[in-house]
Amino acid sequence: MTFGFAPSSAASLSTSASAVSASRLLEPAEWAAAGIPLLRSPREVVSGLHTRHHPKPSTAVVGVLDADERLLASASFIRRPAPADGWMFRNALLAQLRRVIPHDLRRRTPVRTAVLLYCREGNARWTEEDGAWMWGLRDACTLHGLRCGAYITLTRDGWQVLGEGRGGRRPNADSEPEPFATSDAPPPSPRTGGAASEVLRRAAAR
């Protein structure tokens, strides 16, 4: 007769949850293979989002661009301390998109593109947290009828469009926002907080 110990249900659930969480991120190769459209003027997009929201580390800024890469709407929120999870990031981004712009789900082909600028500590190299943001952005775009656009990191060293190898030193996490050109229309008021922040706050409290 042999004796053994069956794995506890708690251990099984923990292992299963870790595996599911790990699957909710995109590796750089997967992101590159997803056909993400290249930005024609990445620095202009980054500068526009930075000027409107002046993000500091742990701030996510989602922007929606039209076919000519004009910024139609944007929103920012703080990422609360919690394990990186693409599903949670997806919900946070989707909540912000729903607040600032109507969905395009009735269109056969998306005409507007969502981009994500995430300000964080560290260098510009890809991290699992970046992979979770990529997964979340792609899924949020699908659910809102938008085309998934660039994922950009902003650190104290500058900005970097992940998967494209394009970047610059300014703006960065410490720089002051650049003034708008006098010919530009006044920037829309940045939106912060809201349901997305509440989602992240509840997740961190668990």
mmCIF file of C-alpha atoms in Angstrom:
data_model
loop_
_atom_site.group_PDB
_atom_site.id
_atom_site.type_symbol
_atom_site.label_atom_id
_atom_site.label_comp_id
_atom_site.label_asym_id
_atom_site.label_seq_id
_atom_site.Cartn_x
_atom_site.Cartn_y
_atom_site.Cartn_z
ATOM 1 C CA MET A 1 0.000 0.000 0.000
ATOM 2 C CA THR A 2 1.312 3.422 -0.838
ATOM 3 C CA PHE A 3 0.507 6.733 0.717
ATOM 4 C CA GLY A 4 0.728 10.192 -0.737
ATOM 5 C CA PHE A 5 -0.480 13.700 -0.239
ATOM 6 C CA ALA A 6 -2.814 15.370 -2.684
ATOM 7 C CA PRO A 7 -1.937 19.008 -3.351
ATOM 8 C CA SER A 8 -4.092 21.345 -1.318
ATOM 9 C CA SER A 9 -6.834 23.227 -3.153
ATOM 10 C CA ALA A 10 -5.283 26.530 -2.006
ATOM 11 C CA ALA A 11 -1.938 25.641 -3.575
ATOM 12 C CA SER A 12 -3.629 24.552 -6.789
ATOM 13 C CA LEU A 13 -5.603 27.772 -6.980
ATOM 14 C CA SER A 14 -2.476 29.834 -6.333
ATOM 15 C CA THR A 15 -0.550 28.053 -9.095
ATOM 16 C CA SER A 16 -3.490 28.396 -11.474
ATOM 17 C CA ALA A 17 -3.891 32.115 -10.717
ATOM 18 C CA SER A 18 -0.178 32.720 -11.321
ATOM 19 C CA ALA A 19 -0.334 30.919 -14.661
ATOM 20 C CA VAL A 20 -3.386 32.906 -15.764
ATOM 21 C CA SER A 21 -1.799 36.189 -14.690
ATOM 22 C CA ALA A 22 1.409 35.328 -16.551
ATOM 23 C CA SER A 23 -0.584 34.700 -19.729
ATOM 24 C CA ARG A 24 -2.082 38.194 -19.565
ATOM 25 C CA LEU A 25 1.024 39.887 -20.881
ATOM 26 C CA LEU A 26 2.649 40.255 -24.272
ATOM 27 C CA GLU A 27 6.301 39.521 -24.958
ATOM 28 C CA PRO A 28 8.163 41.979 -27.221
ATOM 29 C CA ALA A 29 8.121 39.471 -30.100
ATOM 30 C CA GLU A 30 4.345 39.030 -29.771
ATOM 31 C CA TRP A 31 3.855 42.797 -29.723
ATOM 32 C CA ALA A 32 6.045 43.232 -32.817
ATOM 33 C CA ALA A 33 4.083 40.512 -34.632
ATOM 34 C CA ALA A 34 0.724 42.133 -33.796
ATOM 35 C CA GLY A 35 1.012 44.696 -36.609
ATOM 36 C CA ILE A 36 0.902 47.766 -34.354
ATOM 37 C CA PRO A 37 0.890 50.843 -36.659
ATOM 38 C CA LEU A 38 3.989 53.026 -36.531
ATOM 39 C CA LEU A 39 3.585 56.607 -35.392
ATOM 40 C CA ARG A 40 4.558 59.123 -38.069
ATOM 41 C CA SER A 41 5.621 61.713 -35.481
ATOM 42 C CA PRO A 42 6.166 59.908 -32.191
ATOM 43 C CA ARG A 43 7.809 62.873 -30.453
ATOM 44 C CA GLU A 44 4.818 65.108 -31.235
ATOM 45 C CA VAL A 45 2.446 62.525 -29.774
ATOM 46 C CA VAL A 46 4.596 62.056 -26.675
ATOM 47 C CA SER A 47 5.032 65.816 -26.193
ATOM 48 C CA GLY A 48 1.289 66.403 -26.598
ATOM 49 C CA LEU A 49 0.392 63.822 -23.947
ATOM 50 C CA HIS A 50 3.179 65.011 -21.642
ATOM 51 C CA THR A 51 2.095 68.659 -21.919
ATOM 52 C CA ARG A 52 -1.547 67.843 -21.181
ATOM 53 C CA HIS A 53 -0.955 65.501 -18.253
ATOM 54 C CA HIS A 54 2.638 66.057 -17.018
ATOM 55 C CA PRO A 55 2.916 62.445 -15.834
ATOM 56 C CA LYS A 56 5.111 61.356 -12.955
ATOM 57 C CA PRO A 57 6.216 57.754 -12.223
ATOM 58 C CA SER A 58 3.280 55.310 -11.952
ATOM 59 C CA THR A 59 1.066 57.494 -14.166
ATOM 60 C CA ALA A 60 -0.607 55.995 -17.237
ATOM 61 C CA VAL A 61 -1.819 58.298 -20.013
ATOM 62 C CA VAL A 62 -4.107 56.911 -22.719
ATOM 63 C CA GLY A 63 -4.684 58.994 -25.840
ATOM 64 C CA VAL A 64 -6.952 58.568 -28.865
ATOM 65 C CA LEU A 65 -5.675 59.738 -32.255
ATOM 66 C CA ASP A 66 -7.564 60.343 -35.483
ATOM 67 C CA ALA A 67 -6.366 59.177 -38.916
ATOM 68 C CA ASP A 68 -4.086 62.227 -39.162
ATOM 69 C CA GLU A 69 -2.549 61.553 -35.748
ATOM 70 C CA ARG A 70 -4.326 64.479 -34.124
ATOM 71 C CA LEU A 71 -5.086 63.918 -30.466
ATOM 72 C CA LEU A 72 -8.865 63.674 -30.021
ATOM 73 C CA ALA A 73 -9.053 62.791 -26.336
ATOM 74 C CA SER A 74 -6.830 61.674 -23.486
ATOM 75 C CA ALA A 75 -7.010 60.672 -19.844
ATOM 76 C CA SER A 76 -4.521 59.849 -17.111
ATOM 77 C CA PHE A 77 -4.617 57.904 -13.885
ATOM 78 C CA ILE A 78 -2.243 56.586 -11.229
ATOM 79 C CA ARG A 79 -1.372 52.911 -11.159
ATOM 80 C CA ARG A 80 -1.947 51.741 -7.599
ATOM 81 C CA PRO A 81 0.544 49.365 -5.910
ATOM 82 C CA ALA A 82 -0.546 45.867 -6.914
ATOM 83 C CA PRO A 83 0.889 42.972 -8.928
ATOM 84 C CA ALA A 84 1.020 43.745 -12.661
ATOM 85 C CA ASP A 85 -2.003 42.150 -14.303
ATOM 86 C CA GLY A 86 -3.116 42.725 -17.881
ATOM 87 C CA TRP A 87 -6.772 42.100 -17.041
ATOM 88 C CA MET A 88 -6.759 44.780 -14.339
ATOM 89 C CA PHE A 89 -4.924 47.197 -16.640
ATOM 90 C CA ARG A 90 -7.423 46.435 -19.420
ATOM 91 C CA ASN A 91 -10.329 47.319 -17.178
ATOM 92 C CA ALA A 92 -8.656 50.546 -16.035
ATOM 93 C CA LEU A 93 -7.894 51.657 -19.613
ATOM 94 C CA LEU A 94 -11.347 50.707 -20.854
ATOM 95 C CA ALA A 95 -12.990 52.718 -18.067
ATOM 96 C CA GLN A 96 -10.981 55.789 -19.055
ATOM 97 C CA LEU A 97 -11.718 55.375 -22.776
ATOM 98 C CA ARG A 98 -15.443 55.118 -22.055
ATOM 99 C CA ARG A 99 -15.267 58.398 -20.136
ATOM 100 C CA VAL A 100 -13.530 60.441 -22.808
ATOM 101 C CA ILE A 101 -14.718 59.145 -26.199
ATOM 102 C CA PRO A 102 -17.621 57.106 -27.678
ATOM 103 C CA HIS A 103 -16.870 53.588 -28.870
ATOM 104 C CA ASP A 104 -16.494 52.650 -32.543
ATOM 105 C CA LEU A 105 -17.888 49.135 -32.282
ATOM 106 C CA ARG A 106 -20.371 49.701 -35.131
ATOM 107 C CA ARG A 107 -17.576 50.304 -37.629
ATOM 108 C CA ARG A 108 -16.223 47.405 -39.645
ATOM 109 C CA THR A 109 -12.719 48.849 -39.518
ATOM 110 C CA PRO A 110 -11.339 51.039 -36.725
ATOM 111 C CA VAL A 111 -10.544 54.592 -37.807
ATOM 112 C CA ARG A 112 -9.201 55.872 -34.495
ATOM 113 C CA THR A 113 -6.134 54.634 -32.665
ATOM 114 C CA ALA A 114 -5.421 54.435 -28.943
ATOM 115 C CA VAL A 115 -1.877 54.880 -27.655
ATOM 116 C CA LEU A 116 -0.567 54.441 -24.142
ATOM 117 C CA LEU A 117 2.181 56.419 -22.435
ATOM 118 C CA TYR A 118 3.314 54.922 -19.129
ATOM 119 C CA CYS A 119 5.665 56.853 -16.860
ATOM 120 C CA ARG A 120 7.714 54.607 -14.607
ATOM 121 C CA GLU A 121 10.986 54.163 -12.778
ATOM 122 C CA GLY A 122 13.888 52.210 -14.246
ATOM 123 C CA ASN A 123 15.280 52.118 -17.772
ATOM 124 C CA ALA A 124 13.565 51.707 -21.111
ATOM 125 C CA ARG A 125 14.063 47.941 -21.359
ATOM 126 C CA TRP A 126 10.924 45.805 -21.519
ATOM 127 C CA THR A 127 9.566 44.482 -18.214
ATOM 128 C CA GLU A 128 6.714 42.141 -17.372
ATOM 129 C CA GLU A 129 4.773 45.191 -16.215
ATOM 130 C CA ASP A 130 5.149 46.618 -19.726
ATOM 131 C CA GLY A 131 3.913 43.308 -21.127
ATOM 132 C CA ALA A 132 0.813 43.515 -18.938
ATOM 133 C CA TRP A 133 0.118 47.088 -20.128
ATOM 134 C CA MET A 134 0.506 45.944 -23.740
ATOM 135 C CA TRP A 135 -1.980 43.130 -23.207
ATOM 136 C CA GLY A 136 -4.372 45.498 -21.473
ATOM 137 C CA LEU A 137 -4.128 48.141 -24.207
ATOM 138 C CA ARG A 138 -4.725 45.638 -27.003
ATOM 139 C CA ASP A 139 -7.746 44.141 -25.261
ATOM 140 C CA ALA A 140 -9.230 47.517 -24.280
ATOM 141 C CA CYS A 141 -8.952 48.703 -27.884
ATOM 142 C CA THR A 142 -10.775 45.617 -29.143
ATOM 143 C CA LEU A 143 -13.599 46.137 -26.647
ATOM 144 C CA HIS A 144 -13.921 49.844 -27.544
ATOM 145 C CA GLY A 145 -13.695 49.452 -31.320
ATOM 146 C CA LEU A 146 -10.333 51.201 -31.619
ATOM 147 C CA ARG A 147 -7.122 50.267 -33.352
ATOM 148 C CA CYS A 148 -4.331 49.347 -30.941
ATOM 149 C CA GLY A 149 -1.492 51.830 -31.247
ATOM 150 C CA ALA A 150 1.926 52.411 -29.725
ATOM 151 C CA TYR A 151 2.977 51.631 -26.174
ATOM 152 C CA ILE A 152 5.452 54.239 -24.934
ATOM 153 C CA THR A 153 7.467 54.288 -21.737
ATOM 154 C CA LEU A 154 8.559 57.532 -20.105
ATOM 155 C CA THR A 155 11.450 57.373 -17.643
ATOM 156 C CA ARG A 156 13.982 59.821 -16.268
ATOM 157 C CA ASP A 157 16.202 58.940 -19.246
ATOM 158 C CA GLY A 158 13.554 59.925 -21.799
ATOM 159 C CA TRP A 159 10.830 58.234 -23.834
ATOM 160 C CA GLN A 160 10.855 55.010 -25.827
ATOM 161 C CA VAL A 161 8.323 53.473 -28.234
ATOM 162 C CA LEU A 162 8.617 49.802 -27.326
ATOM 163 C CA GLY A 163 8.898 47.473 -30.281
ATOM 164 C CA GLU A 164 10.044 50.264 -32.625
ATOM 165 C CA GLY A 165 13.392 51.276 -31.186
ATOM 166 C CA ARG A 166 12.520 54.971 -31.469
ATOM 167 C CA GLY A 167 12.918 57.337 -28.570
ATOM 168 C CA GLY A 168 14.370 60.575 -27.277
ATOM 169 C CA ARG A 169 15.695 62.298 -24.174
ATOM 170 C CA ARG A 170 12.916 64.879 -23.909
ATOM 171 C CA PRO A 171 10.328 64.913 -22.636
ATOM 172 C CA ASN A 172 11.220 62.715 -19.683
ATOM 173 C CA ALA A 173 9.832 61.956 -16.245
ATOM 174 C CA ASP A 174 11.574 64.994 -14.733
ATOM 175 C CA SER A 175 11.128 67.573 -17.513
ATOM 176 C CA GLU A 176 8.653 70.418 -17.479
ATOM 177 C CA PRO A 177 5.856 70.308 -20.084
ATOM 178 C CA GLU A 178 6.546 72.153 -23.299
ATOM 179 C CA PRO A 179 4.312 75.184 -24.021
ATOM 180 C CA PHE A 180 1.671 74.802 -26.719
ATOM 181 C CA ALA A 181 2.212 76.707 -29.941
ATOM 182 C CA THR A 182 0.133 79.868 -30.046
ATOM 183 C CA SER A 183 -1.606 78.615 -33.197
ATOM 184 C CA ASP A 184 -2.758 75.443 -31.472
ATOM 185 C CA ALA A 185 -6.196 75.176 -30.006
ATOM 186 C CA PRO A 186 -6.245 75.120 -26.193
ATOM 187 C CA PRO A 187 -5.631 71.591 -24.918
ATOM 188 C CA PRO A 188 -8.600 69.679 -23.584
ATOM 189 C CA SER A 189 -8.675 69.480 -19.818
ATOM 190 C CA PRO A 190 -6.902 66.318 -18.665
ATOM 191 C CA ARG A 191 -9.116 63.754 -17.021
ATOM 192 C CA THR A 192 -7.824 61.908 -14.010
ATOM 193 C CA GLY A 193 -9.057 59.417 -11.451
ATOM 194 C CA GLY A 194 -12.544 58.049 -12.011
ATOM 195 C CA ALA A 195 -13.634 54.445 -12.201
ATOM 196 C CA ALA A 196 -10.229 53.186 -13.363
ATOM 197 C CA SER A 197 -8.482 54.530 -10.282
ATOM 198 C CA GLU A 198 -11.146 52.928 -8.135
ATOM 199 C CA VAL A 199 -10.581 49.574 -9.859
ATOM 200 C CA LEU A 200 -6.863 49.753 -9.149
ATOM 201 C CA ARG A 201 -7.445 50.965 -5.585
ATOM 202 C CA ARG A 202 -9.757 48.027 -4.826
ATOM 203 C CA ALA A 203 -7.315 45.555 -6.360
ATOM 204 C CA ALA A 204 -4.460 46.918 -4.239
ATOM 205 C CA ALA A 205 -6.552 46.604 -1.064
ATOM 206 C CA ARG A 206 -7.147 42.893 -1.538
#
